[in-house]
Amino acid sequence: MSTVHAPTAAPTDRCDLDRIEDAVAFIRTHDTAGVLAALLPGLDPAERAGLAAHSAFTHAAVLVFPESVAGLREELRAGGLDVGPVTPSVVVRDRLARRYGRPADTLDVGILRAPVTAADGRPCEVEIFALAVPAGAGQDAVVAAERARQHEAHLALEVTRPDAVVLAGLRETLLTRGRMTADGGGHNAHEGSTVLYFRCPEDTGTPYTRLELNARGAHPGVLGRHLGEGTPAQSAGRGGHDGADGHRGPAERLLHLMTGAWATQALAVAADLRLADHLAAEPRPDLARLADLTGTHRESLGRLLRYLATLGVVTTADPADGYLLTPIGELLRTDAESSLHPLALMYGGPFYRSFGELGHSVRTGREGFDHLFGAHHFEYFAERPELADLFDRSMAASSAMFGPIPGLVDLSAVRTVVDVAGGNGELLSRILRAAPHLEGVLLERPHAVEAARATMAKAGCADRCRLEAGDFTRAVPAGGDLYLLSRVLHDWDDEQCLAILRRIAAAMPEHAELLVVERLLPQDGQDSLAVPWDVHMLCNVGGRERTSAHYADLLATAGLRLTSHTELPLDAALLRVRKA
């Protein structure tokens, strides 16, 4: 098969067929060594050769969205691809259901496999996950988000002679020297194999963001450690495993939980010393050099770095060889895209101190921040420009959650977008960049308006955005076609939320839509960043996180209706709202 040709009136979108064609071409032009070179450019040839000696490239996987899975199979067979029968995909279906808050039985996901010969003549496969999206199925948001973020696209290696030692060694090499991060996994009892997933570094230049490592047999020890090193959401919900400490006894697990505050301070100190900037500026600086650059006590800095290594922030095979940043540590660089450096300073600074007053909040229902500092969070920061600036930069640090939003909304009929309490304007600027015909209005406090002015200028949208200094609790600009309310409602109790929503509803024309960005509390016990953030809101501002049902009730009381919600990065969600 040289290309995938869609017949006339084909139900499958051309971009999906192109994605399959690209996967086939990738397999044909790569072997195991080529895959390792593409995904792990930081490894030296000897290290890649060692990995290749114990693993083999088996398949490339993509997710596409035909009107009919069976119809897609016929298209591909007509194009010359020897596609086998359709088999259902429960795993991908359930992941999509959790990701977008859809009932699993409303998603029809099938797997298509076709043999493709790799560059070295070995047999491989293209693995095609296909979510059927008939016309009018209401899955446009899912399709747009998955096409933008490529959650399910991956390359796969099989361990050629699997045992616990080899598998543990491969895994350790991928995580440390390969700068990958653990991204879930599991044991497939039906196929008798263990699967480990890895998230690739962002600088590989390939369209594949994940690596799948397969090993025949059950390897519970390695799997348990791997699941524990992913995010809480990745570790949750996997039978027989209870997180990073699943192999420890209850006392050890409790002691590890108790040291969480120490990790917060270690990250805050690393951010204050700009360790990540120094590690990025020089190749493998050793301890003496880092102590010189940071003006710190050499031995004490070494002890901090050893702790940061256990947290997955830095890595080193031997301190004498110098230190490297991991993908997690890269996010502490001040110049990194979506840098979390300001958040590390904020969480290790004012919020760390106020969280010490959590007992007061739990006993009284009042903010620990006010109890400690003698003023509400917003008032206290407003009187201290340096803290107000740090807070605004901290909010901007989570802007990665905004990435998919412009692709989730049809902007063709929109003319004016109003961002209420829009911070530094990051979300609005992304939407304005996505649709050059749009005009924007951003309402914020006076000092934040200046930050938004800089954002708009950098994005090239300054001439299309009117900045208004004002208080959204008093008035909201009227007449917009699309309104934005990002991470605002969780700052307030229900009564104040209703006042805000009613004010926006009064400003909205009948045709307008409101987009709300918030974290949603899970309704099924699933792990989520919204759960600790809810306690944070209790202690620091007197607000709260809410379930989608709670938001739906508030919106209905304010004369609005929740039409849908879609998962975003960083455990956030996009709620789409219309007038009732």
XYZ file of C-alpha atoms in Angstrom:
580
model
C 0.000 0.000 0.000
C 1.598 3.271 -1.104
C -1.147 5.551 0.118
C -4.641 5.402 1.559
C -7.125 6.644 -1.033
C -10.598 7.614 0.097
C -13.349 6.713 -2.377
C -15.910 9.284 -3.444
C -18.219 10.374 -0.582
C -16.074 8.482 1.909
C -17.409 8.685 5.468
C -13.896 9.048 6.920
C -12.298 12.465 7.176
C -9.246 12.976 5.005
C -7.105 14.014 7.995
C -7.800 10.639 9.659
C -6.809 8.766 6.529
C -3.650 10.877 6.369
C -2.864 9.966 9.971
C -3.139 6.257 9.159
C -1.029 6.749 6.052
C 1.626 8.554 8.115
C 1.701 5.683 10.630
C 2.190 3.146 7.828
C 4.983 5.259 6.352
C 6.634 5.602 9.762
C 6.717 1.821 10.210
C 8.149 1.261 6.748
C 10.962 3.737 7.308
C 11.903 2.727 10.870
C 13.244 -0.289 12.659
C 13.873 -0.747 16.389
C 17.036 1.346 16.318
C 15.238 4.076 14.338
C 12.342 4.185 16.801
C 14.741 4.506 19.732
C 16.669 7.251 17.954
C 13.434 9.146 17.216
C 11.988 8.908 20.730
C 15.219 9.031 22.738
C 17.554 11.515 21.035
C 19.358 12.153 24.320
C 20.728 8.602 24.564
C 24.136 7.835 23.145
C 24.474 5.070 20.485
C 25.751 2.495 22.989
C 22.722 3.034 25.250
C 20.299 2.738 22.336
C 22.080 -0.418 21.207
C 21.609 -1.856 24.686
C 17.884 -1.149 24.575
C 17.605 -2.597 21.053
C 19.306 -5.799 22.211
C 16.417 -6.463 24.590
C 13.407 -5.080 22.683
C 11.840 -4.987 19.221
C 9.533 -2.528 17.430
C 6.083 -4.103 17.007
C 3.503 -1.481 16.039
C 2.422 2.147 15.672
C -1.036 3.123 16.945
C -3.377 5.999 16.054
C -6.918 7.048 16.984
C -9.304 8.118 14.192
C -12.983 9.052 13.906
C -14.879 7.477 10.970
C -18.624 7.581 10.612
C -18.528 3.787 10.684
C -15.743 1.464 11.870
C -16.809 -1.183 9.360
C -16.888 1.455 6.642
C -13.362 2.538 7.525
C -12.203 -1.067 7.231
C -13.596 -1.310 3.720
C -11.975 1.991 2.728
C -8.590 0.850 3.954
C -8.874 -2.542 2.284
C -9.871 -0.822 -0.956
C -6.738 1.318 -0.583
C -4.539 -1.755 -0.364
C -4.131 -2.178 3.391
C -4.741 -5.771 4.537
C -6.924 -4.899 7.527
C -8.121 -7.729 9.729
C -11.503 -8.020 11.437
C -12.815 -5.357 13.811
C -12.403 -6.132 17.512
C -13.902 -4.002 20.283
C -11.591 -1.832 22.402
C -12.838 -1.679 25.968
C -9.691 -0.008 27.348
C -9.640 2.948 24.941
C -13.422 3.279 25.133
C -13.315 3.521 28.934
C -10.434 6.004 28.851
C -12.378 8.254 26.478
C -15.485 7.932 28.646
C -13.579 9.029 31.763
C -11.709 11.770 29.912
C -14.856 13.453 28.558
C -17.489 12.483 31.112
C -19.495 10.357 28.645
C -21.291 7.076 29.405
C -19.084 4.271 28.071
C -22.008 2.566 26.350
C -22.457 5.624 24.098
C -18.962 5.222 22.613
C -18.352 2.652 19.877
C -14.594 2.028 19.693
C -13.103 -0.720 17.533
C -9.568 -1.851 16.785
C -8.306 -2.514 13.268
C -4.911 -4.108 12.699
C -2.957 -4.513 9.492
C 0.492 -6.007 8.876
C 3.218 -3.607 7.716
C 6.862 -4.493 7.140
C 9.389 -2.411 9.094
C 12.539 -0.934 7.576
C 14.633 -3.953 8.616
C 12.209 -6.434 7.047
C 10.633 -7.490 10.349
C 6.824 -7.871 10.511
C 5.055 -5.042 12.337
C 1.482 -3.743 12.550
C -0.394 -0.518 12.298
C -2.956 -0.483 15.123
C -5.952 1.727 14.431
C -8.335 2.670 17.234
C -11.544 3.907 15.615
C -14.264 5.811 17.492
C -17.397 5.738 15.362
C -18.805 9.261 15.015
C -21.976 9.191 12.876
C -23.281 12.516 11.598
C -25.089 14.381 14.366
C -23.680 12.152 17.123
C -22.645 15.140 19.252
C -19.041 14.000 19.587
C -17.442 17.044 17.932
C -15.736 18.175 21.148
C -14.217 14.726 21.739
C -12.938 14.563 18.161
C -11.420 18.058 18.262
C -9.675 17.454 21.584
C -8.259 14.065 20.629
C -7.033 15.267 17.257
C -5.284 18.164 18.973
C -3.747 16.210 21.841
C -3.103 12.729 20.369
C -3.658 10.933 23.687
C -3.784 7.438 22.190
C -1.093 7.689 19.488
C 1.925 5.597 20.460
C 4.775 3.390 19.322
C 5.291 -0.059 20.844
C 8.302 -2.164 21.761
C 8.191 -5.766 22.922
C 10.713 -7.101 25.434
C 12.339 -10.001 23.598
C 13.391 -12.090 26.624
C 11.261 -10.781 29.460
C 12.184 -11.324 33.078
C 11.912 -9.012 36.063
C 15.544 -7.889 35.915
C 15.536 -7.048 32.190
C 12.158 -5.298 32.386
C 13.232 -3.248 35.424
C 16.454 -2.255 33.669
C 14.677 -1.183 30.480
C 12.161 0.800 32.481
C 14.848 2.553 34.540
C 16.811 3.484 31.412
C 13.729 4.953 29.709
C 12.821 7.012 32.780
C 16.260 8.309 33.733
C 18.487 8.451 30.683
C 15.577 8.663 28.227
C 13.861 11.490 30.169
C 10.486 9.785 29.811
C 7.755 9.836 32.458
C 5.618 6.934 33.655
C 2.179 7.104 32.036
C 0.251 4.121 33.382
C 0.051 0.489 32.397
C -1.503 -2.798 33.427
C -1.570 -6.583 33.200
C -3.622 -8.104 30.385
C -4.645 -11.501 31.750
C -6.337 -12.440 28.476
C -3.133 -11.969 26.461
C -0.827 -12.919 29.334
C 1.319 -9.784 29.147
C 2.335 -6.728 31.169
C 2.185 -3.294 29.541
C 4.042 -0.180 30.692
C 3.283 3.194 29.116
C 5.716 6.124 28.985
C 5.163 9.758 28.066
C 7.896 10.997 25.721
C 9.841 14.271 26.108
C 8.312 17.149 24.138
C 11.420 17.751 22.043
C 11.512 14.486 20.071
C 10.016 16.002 16.908
C 7.840 12.932 16.238
C 4.016 12.870 16.214
C 4.091 10.083 18.815
C 3.931 11.230 22.411
C 3.770 7.826 24.113
C 5.750 4.590 24.142
C 4.234 1.202 24.992
C 6.550 -1.469 26.415
C 5.130 -5.011 26.313
C 6.512 -7.968 28.255
C 5.047 -11.464 28.183
C 3.932 -12.726 31.575
C 2.974 -11.071 34.851
C 5.495 -8.718 36.461
C 3.614 -7.221 39.433
C 6.657 -5.697 41.152
C 7.804 -3.674 38.140
C 4.211 -2.776 37.232
C 3.481 -1.563 40.772
C 6.516 0.719 40.803
C 5.668 2.035 37.343
C 2.057 2.844 38.190
C 3.154 4.580 41.364
C 5.477 6.923 39.475
C 2.720 8.265 37.212
C 0.333 11.037 38.182
C -2.401 10.226 40.721
C -4.945 10.059 37.915
C -2.801 7.554 36.046
C -2.318 5.415 39.130
C -5.997 5.390 40.068
C -8.478 2.717 39.246
C -6.077 -0.117 38.395
C -7.127 -3.323 40.050
C -4.898 -4.689 42.778
C -2.714 -1.609 42.976
C -3.055 1.224 45.438
C -0.563 3.811 44.213
C 3.095 4.574 44.630
C 3.324 2.909 48.026
C 1.486 -0.287 47.115
C 4.572 -2.386 47.989
C 5.058 -0.736 51.398
C 3.424 -1.496 54.718
C 0.805 0.853 56.225
C 3.263 2.574 58.588
C 5.779 3.283 55.810
C 3.025 4.533 53.539
C 1.702 6.866 56.225
C 5.201 8.215 56.914
C 5.668 8.930 53.200
C 2.354 10.801 53.160
C 3.433 12.847 56.161
C 6.487 14.124 54.295
C 4.392 15.789 51.589
C 5.046 19.234 53.085
C 8.784 18.580 52.844
C 8.447 17.957 49.098
C 6.598 21.272 48.732
C 9.452 23.113 50.424
C 12.138 21.246 48.455
C 10.474 22.316 45.200
C 10.041 25.890 46.431
C 13.723 26.128 47.392
C 14.743 24.648 44.033
C 12.600 27.300 42.344
C 14.003 30.095 44.499
C 17.586 28.994 43.674
C 16.640 28.677 39.982
C 18.263 25.263 39.945
C 16.419 24.282 36.778
C 17.755 27.342 34.932
C 21.315 26.521 35.968
C 20.947 22.854 35.007
C 19.595 23.856 31.596
C 22.334 26.416 30.936
C 25.298 24.045 31.259
C 25.811 20.393 30.268
C 25.774 18.201 33.387
C 27.076 20.695 35.998
C 28.531 18.889 39.007
C 27.766 19.655 42.635
C 30.654 22.071 43.117
C 29.622 24.081 40.062
C 25.948 24.174 41.119
C 26.877 25.302 44.620
C 28.963 28.096 43.100
C 26.170 29.167 40.741
C 23.503 29.179 43.462
C 25.605 30.544 46.320
C 24.786 27.555 48.531
C 26.564 25.195 50.918
C 27.917 22.385 48.776
C 27.088 19.405 50.991
C 23.629 20.730 51.875
C 22.822 21.366 48.230
C 23.858 17.800 47.472
C 21.400 16.527 50.044
C 18.643 18.638 48.497
C 19.499 17.318 45.014
C 19.378 13.737 46.296
C 15.852 14.406 47.605
C 14.823 16.095 44.345
C 16.045 12.986 42.495
C 13.663 10.811 44.529
C 10.865 13.229 43.588
C 11.701 12.806 39.890
C 12.875 16.406 39.384
C 16.534 15.691 38.579
C 18.435 12.536 37.698
C 22.003 11.340 37.862
C 23.664 7.961 37.642
C 26.539 9.277 39.776
C 26.826 12.805 41.267
C 30.391 12.936 39.938
C 28.935 12.764 36.409
C 26.749 15.810 36.999
C 22.984 16.331 37.124
C 20.257 16.397 34.483
C 16.725 17.763 34.538
C 13.863 15.322 34.040
C 10.729 16.361 32.076
C 9.197 17.241 35.464
C 12.189 19.365 36.389
C 12.079 21.149 33.029
C 8.807 22.754 34.134
C 10.675 24.607 36.891
C 12.719 26.527 34.309
C 11.689 30.175 34.231
C 11.835 30.176 30.416
C 9.947 26.903 29.877
C 6.660 26.960 28.002
C 3.910 26.689 30.653
C 6.565 27.033 33.378
C 5.345 26.096 36.855
C 8.142 28.075 38.531
C 5.774 30.760 39.944
C 3.455 28.074 41.367
C 6.350 26.424 43.206
C 7.154 29.777 44.838
C 3.506 30.473 45.673
C 2.784 27.016 47.106
C 6.000 27.086 49.117
C 5.385 30.664 50.270
C 2.093 32.340 51.270
C -0.084 29.305 50.559
C 2.268 27.025 52.504
C 1.946 29.253 55.544
C -1.820 29.589 55.295
C -2.294 25.857 54.806
C -0.817 25.466 58.275
C -4.114 26.947 59.451
C -6.199 24.173 57.853
C -7.332 23.026 61.303
C -8.902 26.449 61.891
C -10.734 26.210 58.541
C -12.053 22.721 59.255
C -13.244 23.698 62.750
C -14.835 27.028 61.790
C -15.518 26.895 58.043
C -13.527 30.126 57.642
C -10.372 30.809 55.644
C -7.087 29.966 57.302
C -5.465 32.707 55.185
C -7.603 35.436 56.790
C -7.009 33.957 60.249
C -3.211 34.032 59.739
C -2.685 37.265 57.795
C -5.609 39.328 59.085
C -7.089 39.968 55.627
C -8.814 38.067 52.855
C -6.509 36.570 50.207
C -7.441 39.075 47.479
C -7.271 42.125 49.768
C -3.907 41.061 51.206
C -2.357 40.517 47.778
C -3.826 43.750 46.378
C -1.939 45.720 49.040
C 1.370 43.985 48.197
C 2.264 44.412 44.506
C 5.050 41.823 44.564
C 2.651 39.151 45.861
C -0.107 40.242 43.460
C 2.361 39.845 40.603
C 3.432 36.383 41.850
C -0.218 35.321 42.152
C -1.037 36.461 38.611
C 2.037 34.661 37.256
C 1.008 31.559 39.226
C -2.414 31.591 37.603
C -0.821 32.025 34.186
C 1.475 29.053 34.892
C -1.468 26.675 34.510
C -2.321 27.970 31.038
C -1.587 24.542 29.516
C -5.197 23.686 30.322
C -6.315 26.243 27.707
C -4.581 24.538 24.762
C -7.501 22.549 23.307
C -10.214 25.176 23.875
C -10.005 27.074 20.539
C -10.465 23.775 18.706
C -13.475 22.743 20.793
C -15.721 25.690 19.903
C -17.150 26.763 16.551
C -16.045 30.398 16.317
C -17.312 31.084 12.791
C -20.457 32.933 13.927
C -18.783 34.686 16.871
C -17.714 38.308 16.526
C -17.022 39.561 20.082
C -15.474 37.546 22.923
C -15.743 38.931 26.471
C -13.296 37.545 29.043
C -14.585 38.232 32.557
C -11.764 38.465 35.123
C -9.435 37.258 32.378
C -6.145 37.543 34.297
C -3.179 38.085 32.004
C -5.316 37.365 28.938
C -3.741 34.024 28.025
C -7.030 32.247 27.233
C -8.483 35.186 25.305
C -5.275 35.632 23.301
C -5.347 31.969 22.247
C -8.923 32.307 21.017
C -8.199 35.557 19.175
C -5.166 33.967 17.492
C -7.302 31.014 16.373
C -9.859 33.251 14.610
C -8.512 36.529 13.142
C -12.033 37.912 12.587
C -12.726 38.100 16.341
C -12.679 41.169 18.574
C -11.975 40.771 22.287
C -12.899 42.548 25.505
C -11.026 41.736 28.724
C -12.259 42.911 32.112
C -9.780 42.808 35.016
C -8.317 44.683 37.982
C -6.111 47.637 36.986
C -2.736 45.975 37.698
C -3.761 42.775 35.872
C -4.872 44.777 32.833
C -1.259 45.811 32.313
C -0.172 42.153 32.290
C -2.923 41.398 29.762
C -1.732 44.274 27.597
C 1.702 42.617 27.359
C 0.148 39.218 26.561
C -1.978 40.647 23.760
C 0.972 42.493 22.279
C 3.106 39.344 22.317
C 0.288 37.375 20.650
C -0.192 40.049 17.976
C -3.783 40.686 19.077
C -3.464 44.070 20.787
C -5.326 45.874 18.009
C -8.281 43.488 18.350
C -8.720 43.567 22.122
C -10.202 46.274 24.333
C -8.910 46.163 27.904
C -11.247 47.411 30.636
C -10.151 48.007 34.225
C -13.043 47.218 36.503
C -14.732 44.945 39.036
C -16.724 42.038 37.593
C -18.696 41.773 40.843
C -20.249 45.152 39.955
C -20.657 45.105 36.156
C -19.916 42.943 33.103
C -19.626 44.217 29.489
C -22.833 43.495 27.592
C -23.456 42.394 24.022
C -20.754 39.728 23.540
C -21.286 36.617 21.432
C -19.001 34.464 23.578
C -18.191 34.940 27.271
C -15.239 33.421 29.132
C -15.104 32.766 32.876
C -11.918 30.891 33.724
C -11.057 29.703 37.244
C -13.223 32.341 38.895
C -16.236 30.523 40.340
C -14.155 28.233 42.563
C -12.974 31.329 44.461
C -16.471 31.978 45.832
C -19.221 30.357 47.864
C -22.532 29.432 46.226
C -24.278 32.707 47.070
C -21.529 34.805 45.514
C -21.305 32.456 42.511
C -24.989 32.984 41.855
C -24.538 36.754 41.936
C -21.680 36.502 39.407
C -23.593 34.157 37.109
C -26.750 36.278 37.215
C -24.730 39.359 36.302
C -23.209 37.544 33.308
C -26.585 36.120 32.282
C -28.028 39.639 32.270
C -25.183 40.845 30.038
C -25.461 37.948 27.565
C -27.647 38.273 24.462
C -29.986 35.338 23.820
C -27.666 33.773 21.232
C -24.488 34.068 23.324
C -22.563 31.194 24.909
C -20.581 31.144 28.146
C -17.444 29.001 28.510
C -16.509 28.163 32.101
C -13.114 26.610 32.941
C -12.892 24.894 36.322
C -11.735 21.647 37.909
C -14.621 19.256 38.563
C -14.843 17.128 41.664
C -15.228 13.486 40.593
C -18.572 11.866 41.378
C -17.235 8.286 41.310
C -14.328 8.444 43.759
C -11.740 8.712 40.976
C -8.505 10.497 41.836
C -8.365 14.106 40.664
C -6.426 17.305 41.359
C -9.807 18.873 42.129
C -9.944 17.019 45.474
C -6.828 18.579 47.093
C -7.600 21.875 45.351
C -11.001 21.865 47.078
C -9.300 21.783 50.494
C -6.906 24.485 49.270
C -9.857 26.711 48.328
C -11.443 26.130 51.752
C -8.283 27.211 53.522
C -7.112 30.083 51.318
C -10.056 31.930 49.758
C -13.225 30.456 51.208
C -14.290 29.022 47.861
C -14.681 25.429 46.702
C -14.420 23.038 43.797
C -17.703 21.501 42.614
C -19.091 18.545 40.692
C -20.626 19.092 37.266
C -24.048 18.477 38.844
C -23.401 21.203 41.442
C -22.449 23.661 38.684
C -25.517 22.646 36.674
C -27.756 23.480 39.655
C -26.082 26.873 40.189
C -26.367 27.701 36.507
C -30.039 26.720 36.402
C -30.794 28.933 39.406
C -29.079 31.810 37.573
C -31.203 31.291 34.443
C -28.540 29.378 32.521
C -28.108 25.748 31.467
C -25.065 23.514 31.228
C -25.023 21.964 27.751
C -21.827 19.873 28.012
C -18.452 19.538 29.680
C -15.157 18.366 28.219
C -11.925 17.309 29.914
C -8.920 19.623 29.591
C -5.266 19.199 30.609
C -4.257 19.465 34.286
C -7.531 17.846 35.394
C -9.520 20.900 34.296
C -12.801 20.909 32.379
C -14.561 23.167 29.877
C -18.238 23.753 30.718
C -20.363 25.081 27.879
C -23.342 27.170 28.983
C -26.343 28.774 27.280
C -29.282 30.812 28.484
C -32.087 28.623 29.827
